[in-house]
PDB file of C-alpha atoms in Angstrom:
ATOM      1  CA  PRO A  11      97.249 123.666  55.982  1.00 43.00           C
ATOM      2  CA  ALA A  12      98.669 127.071  56.397  1.00 41.00           C
ATOM      3  CA  LEU A  13     101.569 127.547  58.873  1.00 43.00           C
ATOM      4  CA  PRO A  14     100.857 130.979  60.455  1.00 47.00           C
ATOM      5  CA  HIS A  15     104.178 132.707  62.084  1.00 58.00           C
ATOM      6  CA  PHE A  16     106.137 129.495  61.163  1.00 66.00           C
ATOM      7  CA  SER A  17     109.407 131.607  60.847  1.00 72.00           C
ATOM      8  CA  ASP A  18     108.578 132.853  64.299  1.00 78.00           C
ATOM      9  CA  PHE A  19     108.254 129.249  65.772  1.00 80.00           C
ATOM     10  CA  THR A  20     111.263 127.961  63.929  1.00 81.00           C
ATOM     11  CA  GLU A  21     113.452 131.148  65.202  1.00 82.00           C
ATOM     12  CA  MET A  22     112.174 130.755  68.906  1.00 83.00           C
ATOM     13  CA  MET A  23     112.932 126.971  68.804  1.00 82.00           C
ATOM     14  CA  ARG A  24     116.218 127.965  67.603  1.00 83.00           C
ATOM     15  CA  ALA A  25     116.754 130.574  70.082  1.00 83.00           C
ATOM     16  CA  LEU A  26     115.700 128.265  73.087  1.00 82.00           C
ATOM     17  CA  GLY A  27     118.526 125.718  71.751  1.00 82.00           C
ATOM     18  CA  TYR A  28     116.376 122.906  70.069  1.00 83.00           C
ATOM     19  CA  PRO A  29     118.890 120.481  68.828  1.00 82.00           C
ATOM     20  CA  ARG A  30     117.145 119.911  65.445  1.00 80.00           C
ATOM     21  CA  ILE A  31     116.359 121.983  62.551  1.00 80.00           C
ATOM     22  CA  ILE A  32     112.730 122.394  61.891  1.00 80.00           C
ATOM     23  CA  SER A  33     111.439 123.142  58.507  1.00 75.00           C
ATOM     24  CA  MET A  34     108.306 123.848  56.840  1.00 72.00           C
ATOM     25  CA  GLU A  35     108.048 120.641  55.169  1.00 75.00           C
ATOM     26  CA  ASN A  36     107.551 118.801  58.372  1.00 76.00           C
ATOM     27  CA  PHE A  37     104.188 120.080  58.806  1.00 76.00           C
ATOM     28  CA  HIS A  38     102.844 119.685  55.629  1.00 78.00           C
ATOM     29  CA  THR A  39     101.630 116.222  56.446  1.00 82.00           C
ATOM     30  CA  PRO A  40     100.745 115.176  59.882  1.00 84.00           C
ATOM     31  CA  ASN A  41     104.037 114.245  61.861  1.00 83.00           C
ATOM     32  CA  PHE A  42     102.896 113.155  65.410  1.00 85.00           C
ATOM     33  CA  MET A  43     106.533 112.006  66.075  1.00 87.00           C
ATOM     34  CA  LEU A  44     107.863 115.387  65.429  1.00 85.00           C
ATOM     35  CA  VAL A  45     105.110 117.392  67.651  1.00 86.00           C
ATOM     36  CA  SER A  46     105.497 114.795  70.262  1.00 86.00           C
ATOM     37  CA  GLU A  47     109.183 115.241  70.353  1.00 87.00           C
ATOM     38  CA  VAL A  48     109.041 118.909  70.443  1.00 87.00           C
ATOM     39  CA  LEU A  49     106.195 119.068  73.163  1.00 87.00           C
ATOM     40  CA  LEU A  50     108.219 116.448  75.547  1.00 87.00           C
ATOM     41  CA  TRP A  51     111.420 118.979  75.013  1.00 87.00           C
ATOM     42  CA  LEU A  52     109.350 121.893  75.828  1.00 86.00           C
ATOM     43  CA  VAL A  53     108.012 120.154  79.073  1.00 85.00           C
ATOM     44  CA  LYS A  54     111.590 119.430  79.884  1.00 84.00           C
ATOM     45  CA  ARG A  55     112.300 123.164  79.688  1.00 82.00           C
ATOM     46  CA  TYR A  56     109.652 123.914  82.086  1.00 80.00           C
ATOM     47  CA  GLU A  57     110.247 121.117  84.314  1.00 81.00           C
ATOM     48  CA  PRO A  58     113.309 119.006  83.921  1.00 78.00           C
ATOM     49  CA  HIS A  59     111.956 116.255  86.367  1.00 78.00           C
ATOM     50  CA  SER A  60     108.596 115.999  84.925  1.00 78.00           C
ATOM     51  CA  ASP A  61     107.521 112.304  84.666  1.00 79.00           C
ATOM     52  CA  ILE A  62     105.499 112.530  81.439  1.00 82.00           C
ATOM     53  CA  PRO A  63     105.916 109.134  79.503  1.00 78.00           C
ATOM     54  CA  GLY A  64     107.297 109.647  76.017  1.00 78.00           C
ATOM     55  CA  ASP A  65     105.639 106.552  74.583  1.00 79.00           C
ATOM     56  CA  VAL A  66     103.653 107.348  71.461  1.00 82.00           C
ATOM     57  CA  GLU A  67     103.554 104.206  69.771  1.00 83.00           C
ATOM     58  CA  THR A  68      99.713 103.134  69.828  1.00 85.00           C
ATOM     59  CA  GLU A  69      96.738 105.419  69.398  1.00 86.00           C
ATOM     60  CA  GLN A  70      95.829 105.179  73.324  1.00 85.00           C
ATOM     61  CA  ASP A  71      99.441 106.227  74.243  1.00 84.00           C
ATOM     62  CA  ARG A  72      99.161 109.276  71.821  1.00 87.00           C
ATOM     63  CA  VAL A  73      95.952 110.299  73.307  1.00 88.00           C
ATOM     64  CA  PHE A  74      97.281 109.850  76.893  1.00 88.00           C
ATOM     65  CA  PHE A  75     100.500 111.724  76.179  1.00 87.00           C
ATOM     66  CA  ILE A  76      98.643 114.765  74.628  1.00 87.00           C
ATOM     67  CA  LYS A  77      96.116 114.975  77.647  1.00 88.00           C
ATOM     68  CA  ALA A  78      98.997 114.775  80.004  1.00 88.00           C
ATOM     69  CA  VAL A  79     101.038 117.661  78.274  1.00 87.00           C
ATOM     70  CA  ALA A  80      98.030 119.686  78.115  1.00 87.00           C
ATOM     71  CA  GLN A  81      97.253 118.958  81.854  1.00 87.00           C
ATOM     72  CA  PHE A  82     100.695 119.830  82.833  1.00 86.00           C
ATOM     73  CA  MET A  83     101.063 123.018  80.794  1.00 85.00           C
ATOM     74  CA  ALA A  84      97.462 124.297  82.159  1.00 84.00           C
ATOM     75  CA  THR A  85      98.439 123.788  85.807  1.00 82.00           C
ATOM     76  CA  LYS A  86     102.287 124.736  85.709  1.00 79.00           C
ATOM     77  CA  ALA A  87     102.320 127.308  83.365  1.00 79.00           C
ATOM     78  CA  HIS A  88      98.493 128.440  82.987  1.00 82.00           C
ATOM     79  CA  ILE A  89      98.689 127.830  79.079  1.00 84.00           C
ATOM     80  CA  LYS A  90      95.519 126.316  77.664  1.00 86.00           C
ATOM     81  CA  LEU A  91      96.110 123.804  74.802  1.00 87.00           C
ATOM     82  CA  ASN A  92      93.958 122.660  72.132  1.00 87.00           C
ATOM     83  CA  THR A  93      94.412 118.758  72.362  1.00 85.00           C
ATOM     84  CA  LYS A  94      92.537 118.213  68.996  1.00 87.00           C
ATOM     85  CA  LYS A  95      94.899 120.548  67.208  1.00 84.00           C
ATOM     86  CA  LEU A  96      97.854 118.813  68.855  1.00 84.00           C
ATOM     87  CA  TYR A  97      96.842 115.541  67.904  1.00 85.00           C
ATOM     88  CA  GLN A  98      96.558 116.515  64.337  1.00 82.00           C
ATOM     89  CA  ALA A  99     100.169 117.041  64.318  1.00 80.00           C
ATOM     90  CA  ASP A 100     100.016 119.328  60.982  1.00 80.00           C
ATOM     91  CA  GLY A 101     100.095 123.043  60.678  1.00 78.00           C
ATOM     92  CA  HIS A 102      97.383 123.717  63.109  1.00 81.00           C
ATOM     93  CA  ALA A 103      99.669 122.270  65.719  1.00 82.00           C
ATOM     94  CA  VAL A 104     102.141 124.876  65.343  1.00 83.00           C
ATOM     95  CA  LYS A 105      99.602 127.534  66.684  1.00 83.00           C
ATOM     96  CA  GLU A 106      99.579 125.425  69.916  1.00 84.00           C
ATOM     97  CA  LEU A 107     103.215 124.950  69.914  1.00 85.00           C
ATOM     98  CA  LEU A 108     103.614 128.799  69.624  1.00 84.00           C
ATOM     99  CA  LYS A 109     101.606 129.298  72.897  1.00 85.00           C
ATOM    100  CA  VAL A 110     104.578 127.405  74.857  1.00 85.00           C
ATOM    101  CA  THR A 111     107.561 128.379  72.902  1.00 83.00           C
ATOM    102  CA  SER A 112     106.437 132.140  73.006  1.00 84.00           C
ATOM    103  CA  VAL A 113     106.175 132.375  76.773  1.00 84.00           C
ATOM    104  CA  LEU A 114     109.717 130.394  77.026  1.00 82.00           C
ATOM    105  CA  TYR A 115     111.088 132.889  74.608  1.00 81.00           C
ATOM    106  CA  GLY A 116     109.774 135.675  76.359  1.00 81.00           C
ATOM    107  CA  ALA A 117     110.741 134.537  79.823  1.00 78.00           C
ATOM    108  CA  MET A 118     114.302 133.829  78.289  1.00 76.00           C
ATOM    109  CA  ASN A 119     114.483 137.724  76.965  1.00 74.00           C
ATOM    110  CA  THR A 120     113.460 139.114  80.348  1.00 68.00           C
ATOM    111  CA  GLN A 121     116.835 137.720  81.809  1.00 56.00           C
ATOM    112  CA  GLY A 122     118.409 140.953  80.510  1.00 47.00           C
ATOM    113  CA  GLY A 123     121.168 141.641  78.294  1.00 43.00           C
ATOM    114  CA  GLU A 124     123.265 138.795  79.454  1.00 46.00           C
ATOM    115  CA  ARG A 125     122.287 136.658  76.352  1.00 46.00           C
ATOM    116  CA  ALA A 126     122.774 139.534  74.085  1.00 42.00           C
ATOM    117  CA  ASP A 127     126.247 139.661  75.036  1.00 45.00           C
ATOM    118  CA  LEU A 128     126.825 136.125  74.525  1.00 43.00           C
ATOM    119  CA  PRO A 129     128.870 135.099  71.287  1.00 44.00           C
ATOM    120  CA  GLU A 130     126.866 133.207  68.599  1.00 44.00           C
ATOM    121  CA  GLU A 131     128.395 129.930  69.386  1.00 44.00           C
ATOM    122  CA  ASP A 132     127.558 130.146  72.727  1.00 45.00           C
ATOM    123  CA  SER A 133     123.995 131.011  72.173  1.00 42.00           C
ATOM    124  CA  THR A 134     122.729 127.639  71.624  1.00 41.00           C
ATOM    125  CA  LYS A 135     124.105 126.606  75.085  1.00 42.00           C
ATOM    126  CA  PHE A 136     121.624 128.807  76.956  1.00 45.00           C
ATOM    127  CA  LYS A 137     119.703 127.018  79.304  1.00 47.00           C
ATOM    128  CA  PHE A 138     116.486 128.406  81.030  1.00 48.00           C
ATOM    129  CA  ASP A 139     114.662 126.340  83.819  1.00 53.00           C
ATOM    130  CA  LEU A 140     111.506 128.066  84.146  1.00 54.00           C
ATOM    131  CA  GLY A 141     110.344 125.465  86.535  1.00 55.00           C
ATOM    132  CA  SER A 142     112.706 126.387  89.255  1.00 57.00           C
ATOM    133  CA  LYS A 143     111.732 130.097  88.840  1.00 63.00           C
ATOM    134  CA  ILE A 144     108.037 129.180  89.346  1.00 66.00           C
ATOM    135  CA  ALA A 145     108.767 126.984  92.338  1.00 68.00           C
ATOM    136  CA  ASP A 146     110.965 129.985  93.856  1.00 72.00           C
ATOM    137  CA  LEU A 147     107.765 132.389  92.948  1.00 74.00           C
ATOM    138  CA  LYS A 148     105.516 129.926  94.840  1.00 76.00           C
ATOM    139  CA  ALA A 149     108.000 129.839  97.897  1.00 79.00           C
ATOM    140  CA  ALA A 150     108.022 133.476  97.947  1.00 82.00           C
ATOM    141  CA  ARG A 151     104.244 133.950  97.922  1.00 81.00           C
ATOM    142  CA  GLN A 152     103.894 131.534 100.582  1.00 83.00           C
ATOM    143  CA  LEU A 153     106.488 133.137 102.677  1.00 86.00           C
ATOM    144  CA  ALA A 154     104.896 136.566 101.962  1.00 86.00           C
ATOM    145  CA  SER A 155     101.499 135.140 103.294  1.00 84.00           C
ATOM    146  CA  GLU A 156     103.288 133.646 106.559  1.00 87.00           C
ATOM    147  CA  ILE A 157     104.854 136.901 106.976  1.00 90.00           C
ATOM    148  CA  THR A 158     101.523 138.737 106.785  1.00 88.00           C
ATOM    149  CA  SER A 159      99.688 136.315 109.234  1.00 86.00           C
ATOM    150  CA  LYS A 160     102.545 136.371 111.700  1.00 88.00           C
ATOM    151  CA  GLY A 161     102.741 140.069 111.812  1.00 87.00           C
ATOM    152  CA  ALA A 162      99.138 140.379 112.376  1.00 87.00           C
ATOM    153  CA  VAL A 163      99.463 137.927 115.184  1.00 87.00           C
ATOM    154  CA  LEU A 164     102.345 139.674 116.639  1.00 88.00           C
ATOM    155  CA  TYR A 165     100.272 142.935 116.382  1.00 86.00           C
ATOM    156  CA  ASP A 166      97.549 141.819 118.444  1.00 86.00           C
ATOM    157  CA  LEU A 167     100.152 140.098 121.153  1.00 85.00           C
ATOM    158  CA  LEU A 168     101.735 143.604 121.375  1.00 85.00           C
ATOM    159  CA  GLY A 169      98.376 145.261 121.882  1.00 85.00           C
ATOM    160  CA  LYS A 170      97.962 143.345 125.026  1.00 84.00           C
ATOM    161  CA  GLU A 171     101.454 144.008 126.288  1.00 83.00           C
ATOM    162  CA  VAL A 172     100.181 146.911 128.531  1.00 81.00           C
ATOM    163  CA  GLU A 173      97.718 144.741 130.646  1.00 82.00           C
ATOM    164  CA  LEU A 174     100.413 141.928 130.622  1.00 84.00           C
ATOM    165  CA  ARG A 175     103.015 144.266 131.808  1.00 84.00           C
ATOM    166  CA  GLU A 176     101.154 145.094 134.956  1.00 82.00           C
ATOM    167  CA  ALA A 177     100.195 141.406 135.889  1.00 82.00           C
ATOM    168  CA  ARG A 178     103.929 140.494 135.201  1.00 81.00           C
ATOM    169  CA  THR A 179     105.294 143.123 137.422  1.00 83.00           C
ATOM    170  CA  GLU A 180     102.574 142.291 140.058  1.00 80.00           C
ATOM    171  CA  SER A 181     103.683 138.597 140.068  1.00 76.00           C
ATOM    172  CA  ILE A 182     107.456 139.488 140.076  1.00 77.00           C
ATOM    173  CA  ALA A 183     106.880 142.029 143.436  1.00 77.00           C
ATOM    174  CA  ARG A 184     104.908 139.260 145.021  1.00 74.00           C
ATOM    175  CA  PRO A 185     107.131 137.514 147.555  1.00 73.00           C
ATOM    176  CA  LEU A 186     107.558 133.829 147.144  1.00 68.00           C
ATOM    177  CA  GLU A 187     105.819 131.547 149.792  1.00 73.00           C
ATOM    178  CA  ILE A 188     107.765 128.241 150.394  1.00 80.00           C
ATOM    179  CA  ASN A 189     104.846 126.451 151.483  1.00 81.00           C
ATOM    180  CA  GLU A 190     102.649 127.262 148.370  1.00 78.00           C
ATOM    181  CA  ALA A 191     105.549 126.313 145.988  1.00 78.00           C
ATOM    182  CA  GLU A 192     106.327 123.270 147.703  1.00 85.00           C
ATOM    183  CA  LYS A 193     102.419 122.219 147.338  1.00 86.00           C
ATOM    184  CA  VAL A 194     102.661 123.094 143.747  1.00 86.00           C
ATOM    185  CA  MET A 195     105.612 121.100 143.241  1.00 89.00           C
ATOM    186  CA  LYS A 196     104.210 118.009 144.999  1.00 91.00           C
ATOM    187  CA  ILE A 197     101.225 118.296 142.586  1.00 92.00           C
ATOM    188  CA  ALA A 198     103.237 118.397 139.546  1.00 92.00           C
ATOM    189  CA  ILE A 199     105.520 115.321 140.692  1.00 94.00           C
ATOM    190  CA  ASN A 200     102.240 113.446 141.401  1.00 92.00           C
ATOM    191  CA  SER A 201     101.035 114.290 138.022  1.00 92.00           C
ATOM    192  CA  VAL A 202     104.181 112.925 136.271  1.00 94.00           C
ATOM    193  CA  LEU A 203     104.113 109.962 138.384  1.00 94.00           C
ATOM    194  CA  GLU A 204     100.582 109.122 137.293  1.00 93.00           C
ATOM    195  CA  GLU A 205     101.802 109.601 133.487  1.00 92.00           C
ATOM    196  CA  VAL A 206     104.535 107.187 134.192  1.00 94.00           C
ATOM    197  CA  GLN A 207     102.276 104.585 135.677  1.00 92.00           C
ATOM    198  CA  LYS A 208      99.928 104.987 132.696  1.00 92.00           C
ATOM    199  CA  THR A 209     102.831 104.378 130.282  1.00 91.00           C
ATOM    200  CA  LYS A 210     104.001 101.412 131.996  1.00 90.00           C
ATOM    201  CA  ASP A 211     100.504  99.960 132.107  1.00 89.00           C
ATOM    202  CA  MET A 212     100.186 100.624 128.157  1.00 89.00           C
ATOM    203  CA  LEU A 213     103.546  99.041 127.657  1.00 88.00           C
ATOM    204  CA  ASN A 214     102.357  95.802 129.715  1.00 87.00           C
ATOM    205  CA  ASN A 215      99.131  95.658 127.400  1.00 88.00           C
ATOM    206  CA  VAL A 216     101.245  96.038 124.436  1.00 88.00           C
ATOM    207  CA  ALA A 217     103.261  93.098 125.490  1.00 85.00           C
ATOM    208  CA  LEU A 218     100.133  91.182 126.126  1.00 86.00           C
ATOM    209  CA  ASP A 219      98.677  91.901 122.760  1.00 88.00           C
ATOM    210  CA  GLU A 220     101.961  91.118 121.054  1.00 89.00           C
ATOM    211  CA  ALA A 221     101.610  87.396 122.649  1.00 88.00           C
ATOM    212  CA  ASN A 222      97.873  87.299 121.423  1.00 90.00           C
ATOM    213  CA  LEU A 223      98.898  88.302 118.093  1.00 92.00           C
ATOM    214  CA  GLU A 224     101.562  85.740 117.842  1.00 92.00           C
ATOM    215  CA  ALA A 225      99.440  83.226 119.077  1.00 92.00           C
ATOM    216  CA  LYS A 226      96.661  84.028 116.121  1.00 93.00           C
ATOM    217  CA  ILE A 227      99.400  84.350 113.480  1.00 94.00           C
ATOM    218  CA  GLU A 228     100.788  80.833 114.438  1.00 94.00           C
ATOM    219  CA  LYS A 229      97.225  79.454 114.463  1.00 94.00           C
ATOM    220  CA  ARG A 230      96.640  81.211 110.844  1.00 94.00           C
ATOM    221  CA  LYS A 231      99.915  79.611 109.539  1.00 94.00           C
ATOM    222  CA  LEU A 232      98.701  76.126 110.465  1.00 94.00           C
ATOM    223  CA  GLU A 233      95.430  76.700 108.763  1.00 94.00           C
ATOM    224  CA  LEU A 234      97.049  78.007 105.987  1.00 94.00           C
ATOM    225  CA  GLU A 235      99.342  74.762 105.518  1.00 94.00           C
ATOM    226  CA  ARG A 236      96.310  72.496 105.919  1.00 94.00           C
ATOM    227  CA  SER A 237      94.527  74.614 103.063  1.00 94.00           C
ATOM    228  CA  GLN A 238      97.472  74.266 100.825  1.00 92.00           C
ATOM    229  CA  LYS A 239      97.978  70.703 101.308  1.00 91.00           C
ATOM    230  CA  ARG A 240      94.142  70.205 100.890  1.00 90.00           C
ATOM    231  CA  LEU A 241      94.258  72.227  97.539  1.00 89.00           C
ATOM    232  CA  GLN A 242      97.205  70.297  96.344  1.00 88.00           C
ATOM    233  CA  THR A 243      95.316  67.131  96.817  1.00 85.00           C
ATOM    234  CA  LEU A 244      92.361  68.543  95.026  1.00 81.00           C
ATOM    235  CA  GLN A 245      94.605  69.669  92.156  1.00 79.00           C
ATOM    236  CA  SER A 246      96.067  66.319  91.940  1.00 80.00           C
ATOM    237  CA  VAL A 247      92.626  64.422  91.518  1.00 78.00           C
ATOM    238  CA  ARG A 248      91.310  64.613  87.971  1.00 75.00           C
ATOM    239  CA  PRO A 249      87.356  64.706  87.803  1.00 75.00           C
ATOM    240  CA  ALA A 250      85.721  61.824  86.323  1.00 76.00           C
ATOM    241  CA  PHE A 251      83.904  63.912  83.767  1.00 82.00           C
ATOM    242  CA  MET A 252      86.746  65.676  82.300  1.00 82.00           C
ATOM    243  CA  ASP A 253      87.578  63.281  79.367  1.00 83.00           C
ATOM    244  CA  GLU A 254      83.967  63.663  78.360  1.00 88.00           C
ATOM    245  CA  TYR A 255      84.297  67.584  78.953  1.00 89.00           C
ATOM    246  CA  GLU A 256      87.356  67.834  76.614  1.00 89.00           C
ATOM    247  CA  LYS A 257      85.896  65.625  73.775  1.00 91.00           C
ATOM    248  CA  ILE A 258      82.689  67.941  73.866  1.00 94.00           C
ATOM    249  CA  GLU A 259      84.844  70.975  73.898  1.00 92.00           C
ATOM    250  CA  LYS A 260      86.703  69.858  70.648  1.00 93.00           C
ATOM    251  CA  GLN A 261      83.392  69.244  68.978  1.00 94.00           C
ATOM    252  CA  LEU A 262      82.339  72.773  70.070  1.00 95.00           C
ATOM    253  CA  GLU A 263      85.183  74.273  68.549  1.00 94.00           C
ATOM    254  CA  LYS A 264      84.448  72.457  65.086  1.00 94.00           C
ATOM    255  CA  GLN A 265      80.805  73.343  65.363  1.00 95.00           C
ATOM    256  CA  TYR A 266      81.785  76.984  65.969  1.00 95.00           C
ATOM    257  CA  SER A 267      84.127  76.948  63.084  1.00 94.00           C
ATOM    258  CA  THR A 268      81.476  75.947  61.059  1.00 95.00           C
ATOM    259  CA  TYR A 269      78.767  78.207  62.410  1.00 96.00           C
ATOM    260  CA  LEU A 270      81.201  81.128  61.694  1.00 95.00           C
ATOM    261  CA  GLU A 271      81.560  80.056  57.907  1.00 95.00           C
ATOM    262  CA  LYS A 272      77.699  79.801  57.371  1.00 96.00           C
ATOM    263  CA  PHE A 273      77.274  83.118  58.863  1.00 95.00           C
ATOM    264  CA  ARG A 274      79.640  84.823  56.751  1.00 95.00           C
ATOM    265  CA  ASN A 275      78.121  83.034  53.379  1.00 96.00           C
ATOM    266  CA  LEU A 276      74.631  83.880  54.854  1.00 96.00           C
ATOM    267  CA  THR A 277      75.763  87.366  55.356  1.00 94.00           C
ATOM    268  CA  TYR A 278      77.310  87.752  51.860  1.00 95.00           C
ATOM    269  CA  LEU A 279      74.385  86.297  50.164  1.00 96.00           C
ATOM    270  CA  GLU A 280      71.977  88.638  51.841  1.00 95.00           C
ATOM    271  CA  GLN A 281      74.019  91.377  50.552  1.00 94.00           C
ATOM    272  CA  LEU A 282      73.899  90.120  47.187  1.00 95.00           C
ATOM    273  CA  LEU A 283      70.246  89.626  47.427  1.00 95.00           C
ATOM    274  CA  HIS A 284      70.037  93.243  48.852  1.00 94.00           C
ATOM    275  CA  ASP A 285      71.997  94.566  45.790  1.00 94.00           C
ATOM    276  CA  GLN A 286      69.862  92.744  43.327  1.00 94.00           C
ATOM    277  CA  GLN A 287      66.576  93.919  44.715  1.00 94.00           C
ATOM    278  CA  ARG A 288      67.957  97.576  44.701  1.00 93.00           C
ATOM    279  CA  THR A 289      68.910  97.203  41.012  1.00 93.00           C
ATOM    280  CA  GLU A 290      65.439  95.700  40.191  1.00 93.00           C
ATOM    281  CA  GLN A 291      63.966  98.633  41.896  1.00 92.00           C
ATOM    282  CA  GLU A 292      65.963 101.222  40.193  1.00 92.00           C
ATOM    283  CA  MET A 293      65.161  99.464  36.765  1.00 92.00           C
ATOM    284  CA  PHE A 294      61.538  99.376  37.676  1.00 91.00           C
ATOM    285  CA  GLU A 295      61.401 103.195  38.535  1.00 88.00           C
TER     286      GLU A 295
END
């Protein structure tokens, strides 16, 4: 298949610091190992601590790997990948890889003229951690949302300051009555004493529950030991019919082997008969 913009892809991968040289011949035939390696490397560029497994030995592992990468790119970078083309691992996969490399390459170029000032030998050492930038952006958005909500609450509270100021001034100007203050303090002390008594009662109940649980655990342990001993006894006893069962099982294995052989022969003969009938029909026609 044709490789559209293949030179752009190789140039972007080289600029991003990919350690290997990619040529057009690599994608003339399906090359899933190279595609998986490039995808895993691009994922690491986005999120160095990603946990996508790189095992692609079996077909099931490859399908799981492609789905995991596509889901990661959709959620983290909002890039929609065609999993079918990626699984083909040929020239069509380059189109999908370009979606990721172009975003990374564009993000790298937005860093300003810093990379342009680097010497040629240092350009391959450029590292761009887009995952950290995305995390910072999310944190900034969350902080902006919290600041807006806190500002709205503060505005509402300041709107009530006029009424609250009068009530506060009136309360401060009012003389303090010793008897009333003493009464309020006694009520508060009694409330605290009640809470303390409730806490003590709860602690006593906890101790009682703990003792009951320990007794139940000990009882269960004894039952478990008896059950294990009974199980060992049953396992050591060989049933009377086991000898006959093993003998019949061996006979069944032989019969099944004979059945398979006859079934294969029958299928083969039926196929020959079908071919013969079809040949006779064609000759008759």
